[in-house]
C-alpha angles and dihedrals in degrees: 000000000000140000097277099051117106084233084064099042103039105026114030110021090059096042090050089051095042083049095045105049090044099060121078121269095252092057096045094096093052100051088049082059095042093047081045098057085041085050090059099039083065093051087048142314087223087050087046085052098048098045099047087046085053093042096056096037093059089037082057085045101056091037093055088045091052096053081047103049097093083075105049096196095053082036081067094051097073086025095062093030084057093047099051089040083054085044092047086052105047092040091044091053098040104045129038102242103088097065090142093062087062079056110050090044091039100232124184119259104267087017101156122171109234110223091015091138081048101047100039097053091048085050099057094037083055092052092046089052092051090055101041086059081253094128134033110259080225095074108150117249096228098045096049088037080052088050090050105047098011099146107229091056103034098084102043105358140194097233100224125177113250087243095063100032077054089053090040097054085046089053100043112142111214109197139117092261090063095044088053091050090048105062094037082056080054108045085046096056090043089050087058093047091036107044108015100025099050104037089049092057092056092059084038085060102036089064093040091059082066125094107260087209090067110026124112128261084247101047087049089053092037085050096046091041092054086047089057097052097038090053092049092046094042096053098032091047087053088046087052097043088048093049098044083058089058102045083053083058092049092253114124110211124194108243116249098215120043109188092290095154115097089014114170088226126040087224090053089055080044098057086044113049115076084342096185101053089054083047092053094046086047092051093036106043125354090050093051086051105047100051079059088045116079092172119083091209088053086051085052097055091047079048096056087035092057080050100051092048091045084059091044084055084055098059111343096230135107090251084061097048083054088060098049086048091061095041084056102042093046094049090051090057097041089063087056111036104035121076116233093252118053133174110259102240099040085053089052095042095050093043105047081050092059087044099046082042077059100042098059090061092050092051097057140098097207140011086242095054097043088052092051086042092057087042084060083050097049093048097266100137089053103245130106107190134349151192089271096046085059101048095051087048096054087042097044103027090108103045093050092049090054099044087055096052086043084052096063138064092234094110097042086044085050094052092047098049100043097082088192110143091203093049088055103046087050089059094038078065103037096042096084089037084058100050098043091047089048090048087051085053088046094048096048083044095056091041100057096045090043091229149023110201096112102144115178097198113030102219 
């Protein structure tokens, strides 16, 4: 079950508000807890297992580091023993070469753990800032086991540090404004998963049922083009799905993706797109680095480290690492070569070029393939456009226009800066109209497909 199944939307989201709000306040922590560890019963009993094991061993873990902490060097005995044990899960569960850990813990064959990349880096960052006298040793159980497994992040995040979910679940705001942000958060996240995501996926894959060895210069852009939307509207449509459940709840969660795509600078996509995870690399490792590292060439290398593991999170994988190389060493030559002011649309041009350059490492099963893949691109095969490339563009056109427009902040930036009192009231009206007539699309959508839990990357 995940957030874009009907079972979600009609039958347990509702169930876990009506629950919720009708609960006293001093329960109310307890019953998100309780409607967490449901959430992931449904899921699987095995997933609810596993997490609640892993919940309780790093919480053993914090709390032995904070009774240590007093002696920094036996403090750094449970703190690197809970580390490797976080590093042994989420590699045993996202390459194939830990199949004797399956074993020893029995796992069903397929058995995946939703959220893993997620979890486990909140884990650990929860374990370094115990250590580092960054959090009480008193922390509570059900809160930390909440801010493991709690539902609307568990699938997409944010990643947030144990320190601020604690402050955001103090600070939560229950009222019907929030309520009413909250699902339009939601249906506009399921309309991005529903709607672009999806559909996207369907002309990515018709050209990727074609042989890469044959296929025209325009299919190949067309293919990777359609790659690159659907896997912005597919993760950002989870993140705002999962933060418009929170904000239901009262909780106001920061959005992961702010609008990177078609960015006029690669380090403004950079600082877009899954904005928390660069900002826990950044915290975790690269800062730690750099204050060790004099030399700013040294400082770049850590930079276009922090980069190329941020890419091996993605997909663990090498294809992934050679997309985080590209992300680090573009960025570094951005900050040379470019002047401080540049025109719009060069900026957007040059830097959707280094993204989809990216992108097609990231798509792609193997280096070889994705070589072959950016060749097609380039006019290897020796065709420029063909018959196919047509017909996905007459079938698709639309789609594609209105995906890039939906990509961007122009119409936000045009509300904002209309100032018109009228404009505003209109869409003060049409605004509920709108979402309820977009859930009833997504629902006949989902429907008719039978389900909608299609995720390119399994974080």
């Amino acid at each position: 079950m995940v957030y874009s199944s009907l079972m979600f939307i009609y039958g347990f989201l509702p169930v876990a508000l009506l629950l919720y709000y009708l609960t006293p306040k001093r329960f109310r922590e307890y019953v998100m807890l309780f409607e967490s560890m449901a959430f992931c019963c449904f899921i699987s009993l095995y997933f609810f297992l596993y997490i609640a094991a892993y919940s309780i061993v790093n919480f053993l873990f914090g709390k032995t580091i904070g009774k240590l902490r007093k002696n920094e060097k036996l403090a750094a005995i449970p703190l690197t023993i809970g580390i490797i044990f976080d590093l042994i899960m989420i590699f045993g569960f996202r390459t194939k070469y830990f199949m004797w850990l399956h074993d020893m813990l029995h796992a069903p064959e397929g058995f995946y753990p939703i959220g893993i990349s997620f979890f486990t880096l909140s884990a650990i960052g929860t374990l370094i800032d115990t250590y580092k006298g960054r959090i009480k040793a008193d922390m509570s159980f059900v809160r930390y086991t909440l801010y493991i497994m709690f539902f609307p992040r568990l699938i997409m995040g944010p990643l947030l540090r144990y320190g601020v979910f604690a402050k955001v679940l103090d600070s939560r705001n229950e009222n019907l404004t929030n309520i009413g942000i909250g699902m339009s958060l939601f249906i506009k996240g399921l309309a991005k998963k529903v709607i672009a995501a999806d559909n996207l996926y369907m002309l990515y894959s018709a050209v990727r049922s074609s042989d890469v060895s044959s296929i025209s210069a325009a299919t190949a852009w067309t293919g990777i083009t359609a790659y690159l939307f659907c896997l912005y509207f597919n993760l950002s449509g989870f993140a705002d799905m999962g933060t418009g459940i929170a904000y239901c709840f009262g909780l106001k969660f920061p959005q992961s993706f702010n609008y990177p795509l078609l960015s006029t600078r690669i380090k403004y996509f950079a600082a877009r797109w899954q904005s928390q995870v660069i900002q826990w690399l950044r915290r975790y490792i690269t800062k730690p680095l750099y204050s060790a590292c004099t030399k700013k060439w040294i400082r770049e290398i850590v930079f276009v480290g922090g980069w190329t593991l941020f890419g091996f999170w993605y997909t663990v994988s090498f294809n992934g690492v050679i997309w985080g190389l590209i992300m680090g060493i573009a960025l570094i030559i951005e900050n040379y070569v470019l002047p401080e002011k540049v025109m719009k649309f060069t900026g957007i041009i040059y830097t959707f070029l280094v993204v989809i350059l990216c992108t097609v490492f990231l798509s792609g099963d193997s280096l070889a393939f994705s070589v072959k893949y950016l060749l097609a691109m380039l006019g290897g095969n020796g065709v420029i456009a063909d018959a196919k490339f047509f017909y996905l563009l007459k079938s698709y056109i639309v789609l594609l226009l209105i995906t890039m427009y939906a990509s961007t902040s122009l119409f936000r930036n045009m509300m904002v800066r209309s100032g018109k009192v009228k404009i505003h009231n209109i869409i003060a009206v049409a605004s509920p109209l709108i979402a309820v007539a977009t859930l009833i699309i997504c629902t006949a959508l989902i429907s008719y497909s039978g389900s909608s839990d299609m995720i390119l990357i399994y974080l």
